[in-house]
Tab-separated table of C-alpha atoms and ligand atoms in Angstrom:
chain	number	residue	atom	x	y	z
T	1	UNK	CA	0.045	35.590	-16.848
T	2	UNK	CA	-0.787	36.434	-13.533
T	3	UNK	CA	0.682	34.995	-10.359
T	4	UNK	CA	-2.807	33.479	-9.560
T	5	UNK	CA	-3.142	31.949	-13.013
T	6	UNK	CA	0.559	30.076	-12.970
T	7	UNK	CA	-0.098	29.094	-9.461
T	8	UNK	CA	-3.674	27.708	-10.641
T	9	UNK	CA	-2.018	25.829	-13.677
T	10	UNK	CA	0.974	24.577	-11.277
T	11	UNK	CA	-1.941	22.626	-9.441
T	12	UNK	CA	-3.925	21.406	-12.309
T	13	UNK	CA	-0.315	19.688	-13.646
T	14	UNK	CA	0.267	18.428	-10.371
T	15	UNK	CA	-3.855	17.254	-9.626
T	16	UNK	CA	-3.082	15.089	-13.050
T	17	UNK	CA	0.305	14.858	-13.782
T	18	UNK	CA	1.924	13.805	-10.024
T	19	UNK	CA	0.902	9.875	-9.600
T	20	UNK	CA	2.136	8.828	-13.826
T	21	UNK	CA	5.557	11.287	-13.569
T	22	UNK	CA	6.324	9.926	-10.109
T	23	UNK	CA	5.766	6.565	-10.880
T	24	UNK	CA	7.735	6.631	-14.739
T	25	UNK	CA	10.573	8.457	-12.776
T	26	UNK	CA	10.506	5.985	-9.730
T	27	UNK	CA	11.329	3.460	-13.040
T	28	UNK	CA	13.782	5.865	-14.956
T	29	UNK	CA	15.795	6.323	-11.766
T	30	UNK	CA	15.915	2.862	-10.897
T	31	UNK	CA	16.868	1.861	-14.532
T	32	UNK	CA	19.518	4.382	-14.709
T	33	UNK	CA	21.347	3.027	-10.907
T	34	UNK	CA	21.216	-0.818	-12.103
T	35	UNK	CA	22.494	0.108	-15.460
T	36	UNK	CA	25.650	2.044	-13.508
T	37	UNK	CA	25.875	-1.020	-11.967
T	38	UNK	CA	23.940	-0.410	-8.268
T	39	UNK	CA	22.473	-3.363	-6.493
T	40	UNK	CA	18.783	-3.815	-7.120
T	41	UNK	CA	17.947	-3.881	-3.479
T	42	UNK	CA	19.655	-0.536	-3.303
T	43	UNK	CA	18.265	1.135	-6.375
T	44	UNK	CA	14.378	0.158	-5.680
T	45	UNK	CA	15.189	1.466	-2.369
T	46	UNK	CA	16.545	4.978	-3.764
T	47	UNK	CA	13.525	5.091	-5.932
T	48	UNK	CA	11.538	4.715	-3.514
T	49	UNK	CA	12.850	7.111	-1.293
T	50	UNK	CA	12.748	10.131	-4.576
T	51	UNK	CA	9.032	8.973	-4.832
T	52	UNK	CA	8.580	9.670	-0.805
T	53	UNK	CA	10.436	12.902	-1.078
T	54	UNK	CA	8.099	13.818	-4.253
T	55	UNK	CA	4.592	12.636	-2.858
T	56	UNK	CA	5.541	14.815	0.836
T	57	UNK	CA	6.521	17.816	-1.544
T	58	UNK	CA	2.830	17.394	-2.979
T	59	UNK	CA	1.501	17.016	0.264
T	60	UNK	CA	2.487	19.965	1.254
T	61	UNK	CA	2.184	22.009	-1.735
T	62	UNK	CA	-1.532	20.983	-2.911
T	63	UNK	CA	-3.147	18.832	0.307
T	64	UNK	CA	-6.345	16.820	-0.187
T	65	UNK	CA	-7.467	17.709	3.484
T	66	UNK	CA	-5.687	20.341	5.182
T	67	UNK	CA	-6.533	18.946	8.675
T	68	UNK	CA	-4.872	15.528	7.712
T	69	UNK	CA	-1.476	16.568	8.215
T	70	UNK	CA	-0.091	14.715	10.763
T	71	UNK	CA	1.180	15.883	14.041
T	72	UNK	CA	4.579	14.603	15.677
T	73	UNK	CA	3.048	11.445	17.259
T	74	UNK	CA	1.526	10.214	14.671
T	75	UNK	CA	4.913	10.460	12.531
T	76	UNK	CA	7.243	9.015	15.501
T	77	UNK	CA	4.657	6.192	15.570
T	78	UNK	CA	4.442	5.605	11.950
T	79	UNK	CA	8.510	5.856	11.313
T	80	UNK	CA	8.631	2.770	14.088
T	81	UNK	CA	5.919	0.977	12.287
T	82	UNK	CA	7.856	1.296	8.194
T	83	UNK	CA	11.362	0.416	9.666
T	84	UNK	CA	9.673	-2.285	11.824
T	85	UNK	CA	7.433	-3.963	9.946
T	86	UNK	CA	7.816	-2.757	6.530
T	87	UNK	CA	11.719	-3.416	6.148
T	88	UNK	CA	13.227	-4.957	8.698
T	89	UNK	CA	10.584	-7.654	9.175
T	90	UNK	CA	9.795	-8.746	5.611
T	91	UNK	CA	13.869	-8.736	4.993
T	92	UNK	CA	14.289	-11.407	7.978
T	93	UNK	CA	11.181	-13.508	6.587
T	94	UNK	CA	12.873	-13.555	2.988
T	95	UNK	CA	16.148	-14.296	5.046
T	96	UNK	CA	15.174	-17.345	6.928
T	97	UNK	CA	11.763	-19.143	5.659
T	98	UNK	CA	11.818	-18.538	2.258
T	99	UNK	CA	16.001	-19.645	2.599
T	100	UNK	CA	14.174	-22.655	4.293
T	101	UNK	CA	11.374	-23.596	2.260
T	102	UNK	CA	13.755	-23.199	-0.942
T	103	UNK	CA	16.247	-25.776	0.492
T	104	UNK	CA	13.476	-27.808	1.622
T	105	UNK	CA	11.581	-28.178	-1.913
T	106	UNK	CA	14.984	-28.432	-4.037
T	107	UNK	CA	16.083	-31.434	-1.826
T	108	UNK	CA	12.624	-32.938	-2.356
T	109	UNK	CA	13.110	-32.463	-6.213
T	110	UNK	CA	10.520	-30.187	-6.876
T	111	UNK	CA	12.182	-27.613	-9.487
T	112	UNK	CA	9.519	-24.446	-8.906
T	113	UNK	CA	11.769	-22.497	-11.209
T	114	UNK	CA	9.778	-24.488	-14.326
T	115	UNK	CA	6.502	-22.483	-13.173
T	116	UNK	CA	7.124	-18.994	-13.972
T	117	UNK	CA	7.737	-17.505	-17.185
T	118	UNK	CA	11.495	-16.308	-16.374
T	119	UNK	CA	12.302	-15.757	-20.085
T	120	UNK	CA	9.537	-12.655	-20.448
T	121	UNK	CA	10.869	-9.244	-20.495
T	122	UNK	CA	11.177	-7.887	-16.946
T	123	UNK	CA	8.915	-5.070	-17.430
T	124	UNK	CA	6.106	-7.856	-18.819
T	125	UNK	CA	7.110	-10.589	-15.770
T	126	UNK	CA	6.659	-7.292	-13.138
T	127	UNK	CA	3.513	-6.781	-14.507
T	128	UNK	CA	1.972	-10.579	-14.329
T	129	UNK	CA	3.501	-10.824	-10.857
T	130	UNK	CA	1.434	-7.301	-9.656
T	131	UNK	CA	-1.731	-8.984	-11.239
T	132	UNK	CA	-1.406	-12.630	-10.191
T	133	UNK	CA	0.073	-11.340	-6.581
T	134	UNK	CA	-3.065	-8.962	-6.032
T	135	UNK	CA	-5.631	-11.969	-6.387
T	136	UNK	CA	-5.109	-14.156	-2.821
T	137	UNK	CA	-4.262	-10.430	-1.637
T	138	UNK	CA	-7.211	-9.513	-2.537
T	139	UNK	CA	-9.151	-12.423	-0.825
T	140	UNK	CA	-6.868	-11.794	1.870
T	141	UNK	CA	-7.970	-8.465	2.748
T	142	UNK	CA	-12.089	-9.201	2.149
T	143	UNK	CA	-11.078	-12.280	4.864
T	144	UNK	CA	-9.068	-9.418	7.181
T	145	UNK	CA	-12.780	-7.630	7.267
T	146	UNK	CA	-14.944	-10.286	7.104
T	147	UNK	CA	-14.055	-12.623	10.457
T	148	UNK	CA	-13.564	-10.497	14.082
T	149	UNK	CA	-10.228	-12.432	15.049
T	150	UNK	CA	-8.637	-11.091	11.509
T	151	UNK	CA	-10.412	-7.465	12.258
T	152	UNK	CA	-8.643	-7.178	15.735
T	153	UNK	CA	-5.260	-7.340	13.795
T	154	UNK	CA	-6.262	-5.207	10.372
T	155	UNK	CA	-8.039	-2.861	12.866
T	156	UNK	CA	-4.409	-1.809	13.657
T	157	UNK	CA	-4.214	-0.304	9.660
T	158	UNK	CA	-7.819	1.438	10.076
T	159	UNK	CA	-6.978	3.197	13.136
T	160	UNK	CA	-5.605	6.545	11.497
T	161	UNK	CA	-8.158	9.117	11.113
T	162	UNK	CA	-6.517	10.982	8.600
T	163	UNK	CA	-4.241	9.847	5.476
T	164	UNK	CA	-0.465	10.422	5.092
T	165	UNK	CA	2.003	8.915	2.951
T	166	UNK	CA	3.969	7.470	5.535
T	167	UNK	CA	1.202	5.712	7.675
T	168	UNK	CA	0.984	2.706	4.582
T	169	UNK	CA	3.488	1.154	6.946
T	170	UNK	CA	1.016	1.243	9.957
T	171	UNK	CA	0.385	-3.074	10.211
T	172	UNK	CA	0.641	-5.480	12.845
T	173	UNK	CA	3.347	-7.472	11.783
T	174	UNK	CA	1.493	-10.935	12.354
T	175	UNK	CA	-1.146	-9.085	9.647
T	176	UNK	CA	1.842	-8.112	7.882
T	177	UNK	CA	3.821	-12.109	7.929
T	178	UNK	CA	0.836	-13.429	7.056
T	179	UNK	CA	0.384	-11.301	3.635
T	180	UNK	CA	4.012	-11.915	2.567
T	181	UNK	CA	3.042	-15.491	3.194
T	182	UNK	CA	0.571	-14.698	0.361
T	183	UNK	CA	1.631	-12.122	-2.013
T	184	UNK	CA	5.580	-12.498	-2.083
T	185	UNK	CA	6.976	-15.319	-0.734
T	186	UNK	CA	5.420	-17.706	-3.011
T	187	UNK	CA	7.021	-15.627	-5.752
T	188	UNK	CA	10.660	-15.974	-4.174
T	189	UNK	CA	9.903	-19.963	-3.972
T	190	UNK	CA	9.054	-19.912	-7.456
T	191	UNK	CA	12.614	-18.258	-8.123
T	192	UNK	CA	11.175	-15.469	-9.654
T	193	UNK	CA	14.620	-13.052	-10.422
T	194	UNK	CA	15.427	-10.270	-8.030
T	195	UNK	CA	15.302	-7.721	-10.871
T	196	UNK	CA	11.514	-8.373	-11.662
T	197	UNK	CA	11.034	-8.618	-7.586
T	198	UNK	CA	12.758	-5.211	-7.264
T	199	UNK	CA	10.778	-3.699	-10.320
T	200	UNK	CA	7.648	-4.992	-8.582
T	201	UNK	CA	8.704	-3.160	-4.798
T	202	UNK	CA	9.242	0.115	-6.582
T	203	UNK	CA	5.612	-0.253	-8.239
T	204	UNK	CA	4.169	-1.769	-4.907
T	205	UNK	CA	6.195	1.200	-2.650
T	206	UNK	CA	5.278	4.345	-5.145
T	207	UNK	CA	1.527	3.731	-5.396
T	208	UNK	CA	1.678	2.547	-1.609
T	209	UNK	CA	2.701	5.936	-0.898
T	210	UNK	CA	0.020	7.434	-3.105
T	211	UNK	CA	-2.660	5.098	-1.919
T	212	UNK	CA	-2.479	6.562	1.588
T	213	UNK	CA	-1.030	10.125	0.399
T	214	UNK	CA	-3.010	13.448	1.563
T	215	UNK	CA	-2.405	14.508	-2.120
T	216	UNK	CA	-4.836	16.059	-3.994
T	217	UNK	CA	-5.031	14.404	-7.412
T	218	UNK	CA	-7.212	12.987	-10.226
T	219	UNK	CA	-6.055	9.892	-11.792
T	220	UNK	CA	-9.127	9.452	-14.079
T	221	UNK	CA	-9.014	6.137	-16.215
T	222	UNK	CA	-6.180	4.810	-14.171
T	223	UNK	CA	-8.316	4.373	-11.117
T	224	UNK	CA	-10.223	1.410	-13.071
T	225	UNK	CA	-6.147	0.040	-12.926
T	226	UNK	CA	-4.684	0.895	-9.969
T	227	UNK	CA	-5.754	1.079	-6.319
T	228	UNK	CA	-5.270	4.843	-6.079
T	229	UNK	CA	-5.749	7.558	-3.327
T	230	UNK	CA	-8.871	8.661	-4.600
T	231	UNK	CA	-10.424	4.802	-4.292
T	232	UNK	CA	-8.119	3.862	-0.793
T	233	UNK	CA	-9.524	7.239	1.078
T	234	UNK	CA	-13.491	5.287	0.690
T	235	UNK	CA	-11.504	2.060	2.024
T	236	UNK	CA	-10.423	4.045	5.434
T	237	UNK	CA	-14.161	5.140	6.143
T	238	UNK	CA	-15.121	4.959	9.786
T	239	UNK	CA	-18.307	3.799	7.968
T	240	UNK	CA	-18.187	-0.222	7.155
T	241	UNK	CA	-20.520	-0.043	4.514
T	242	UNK	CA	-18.374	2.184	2.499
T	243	UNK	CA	-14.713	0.653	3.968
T	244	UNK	CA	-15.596	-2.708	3.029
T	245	UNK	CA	-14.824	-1.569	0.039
T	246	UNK	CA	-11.429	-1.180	-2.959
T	247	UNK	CA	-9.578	-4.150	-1.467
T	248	UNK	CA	-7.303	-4.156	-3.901
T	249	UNK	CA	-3.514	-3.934	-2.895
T	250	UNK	CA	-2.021	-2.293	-6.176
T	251	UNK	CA	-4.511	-2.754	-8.672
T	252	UNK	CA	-8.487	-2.346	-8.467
T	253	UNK	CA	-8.960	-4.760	-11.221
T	254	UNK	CA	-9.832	-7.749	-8.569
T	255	UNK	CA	-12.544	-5.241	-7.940
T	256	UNK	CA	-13.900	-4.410	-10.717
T	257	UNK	CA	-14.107	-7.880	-11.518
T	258	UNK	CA	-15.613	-9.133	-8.000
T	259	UNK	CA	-18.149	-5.982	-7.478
T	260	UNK	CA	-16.155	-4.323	-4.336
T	261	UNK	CA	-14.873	-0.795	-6.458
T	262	UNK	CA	-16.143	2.032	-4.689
T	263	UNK	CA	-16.030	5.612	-6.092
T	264	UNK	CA	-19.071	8.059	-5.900
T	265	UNK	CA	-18.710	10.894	-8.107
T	266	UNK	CA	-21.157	13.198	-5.842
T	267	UNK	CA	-19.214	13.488	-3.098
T	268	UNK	CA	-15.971	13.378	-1.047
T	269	UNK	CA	-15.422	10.765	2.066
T	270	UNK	CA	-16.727	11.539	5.260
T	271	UNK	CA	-14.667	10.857	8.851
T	272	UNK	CA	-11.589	8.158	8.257
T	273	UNK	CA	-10.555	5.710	11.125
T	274	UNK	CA	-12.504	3.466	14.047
T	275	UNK	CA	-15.465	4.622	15.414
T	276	UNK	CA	-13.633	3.624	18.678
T	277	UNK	CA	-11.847	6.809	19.035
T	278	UNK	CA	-10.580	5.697	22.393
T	279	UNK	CA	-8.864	3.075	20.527
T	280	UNK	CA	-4.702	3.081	21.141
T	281	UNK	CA	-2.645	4.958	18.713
T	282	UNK	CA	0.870	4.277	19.622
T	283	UNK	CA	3.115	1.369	18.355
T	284	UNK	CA	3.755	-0.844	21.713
T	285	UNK	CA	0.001	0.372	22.632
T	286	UNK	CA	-0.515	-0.986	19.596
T	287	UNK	CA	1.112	-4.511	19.155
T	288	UNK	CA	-1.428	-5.898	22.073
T	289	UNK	CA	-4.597	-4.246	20.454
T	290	UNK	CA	-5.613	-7.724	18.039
T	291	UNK	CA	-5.673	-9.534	21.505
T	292	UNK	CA	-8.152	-7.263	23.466
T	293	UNK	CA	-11.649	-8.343	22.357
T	294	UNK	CA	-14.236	-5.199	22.314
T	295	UNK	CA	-11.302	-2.432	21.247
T	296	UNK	CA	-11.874	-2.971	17.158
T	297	UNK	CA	-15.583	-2.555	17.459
T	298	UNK	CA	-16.669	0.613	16.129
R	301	LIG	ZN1	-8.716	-2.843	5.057
């Protein structure tokens, strides 16, 4: 075999084979570090951080775009934005309200514990949580497009024009309360266990990653599943009749079902990002944007 040929076979594994192995061995990893007795937080986080490591590797390797690498900017900005809003702000929601609004319901007597289905498997509970946590998300995001005040704020995540891993993180982080509000918190009210929570963060991180990763791949079938890079990429269109489009957070199924999934099979998408190219990129710049009126509009 020629050099050519194994380097032409390398690709075609990693075109098909990159999303399923990185996601089974985001799972296998995180298995292995609870069973040796790690702390869930700090095996989904591990997992998550193998799963970066392998999705930048691809990136690099086998791009989808060459000229959407990022340059140094964008990655100082979006590094602020993931340990801002992504970890640190989420953690000090779950620390305080949901603390709160526990305390506040048990003393009122309502036991939310009796409305999930705690004795499932994990594996089966992480999967109901993914598609019963994807449905207000869903209507979330169509409501984020829809009405100009929301726009100003999601504007923030459409202002990229290119696709890397690490700019999932880019929200502002009222868009970004106001979603946990929706898709986790009621989950931690409803004492849903921290091992079927973590199981659904290394799910929700991996294909996060993917969603927005400049890696060239194919997931066939799967992308009538899972909101996928090939599906997000038509989502971050500078054009709204192709962006208002794939809402779906982790899975596309909300789409299917509600006539918003969006993947041509003649062609590849066009110019990503606001047609506002004067719009701010940096994070400060960036945290006043959803209160300038005019600055989201094309
Ligand atoms: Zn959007």
């Amino acid at each position: 075999m020629t050099e050519n040929e194994i380097q032409k076979r390398v690709s075609i594994l990693l075109v098909l084979a990159s999303y399923p192995a990185t996601m089974a061995l985001g799972f296998v990893l995180y298995a292995v570090l609870i069973a040796a007795g790690w702390s869930v937080i700090l095996a989904s986080y591990i997992s998550l951080l193998m799963g970066a490591a392998l999705i930048t590797l691809h990136e690099i390797k086998l791009p989808y775009r060459e000229e959407w690498k990022p340059n140094v900017e964008e990655i100082s900005a979006d590094t602020v934005f993931m340990i801002t809003v992504q970890v640190a702000l989420p953690y000090l929601i779950s620390i305080s309200v949901v603390i709160l609004l526990s305390e506040m319901l048990r003393s009122n007597g309502v036991a939310m514990e009796n409305f999930w289905p705690n004795d499932l498997p994990v594996a089966v509970q992480a999967g109901l949580m993914l598609l019963a946590a994807d449905f207000p998300r869903y209507w979330l995001h169509r409501a984020f497009h829809k009405f100009t005040p929301m726009w100003r704020f999601h504007a923030v995540h459409h202002s990229p024009h290119r696709l890397y891993w690490l700019n999932v993180g880019r929200f502002h982080p009222i868009e970004k309360a106001i979603q946990y509000a929706v898709d986790a918190m009621p989950f931690a009210l409803l004492g849903v266990s921290s091992e079927v929570l973590a199981a659904y963060f290394v799910f929700y991180g991996i294909n996060g990653f993917f969603q927005h990763s400049n890696c060239r791949v194919h997931l066939g079938p799967l992308n009538y599943i899972v909101s996928g890079p090939e599906l997000h990429r038509w989502h971050h269109s500078e054009l709204a009749s192709e962006s208002d489009t794939n809402f779906g957070n982790n899975l596309i199924i909300w789409d299917v079902l509600f006539g918003t999934r969006f993947l041509p099979k003649d062609r590849e998408v066009g110019s990503l990002g606001l047609l506002n190219r004067k719009y701010p990129m940096g994070f400060l710049a960036q945290m006043k944007t959803p209160f300038i009126s005019g600055l989201e509009k094309e």
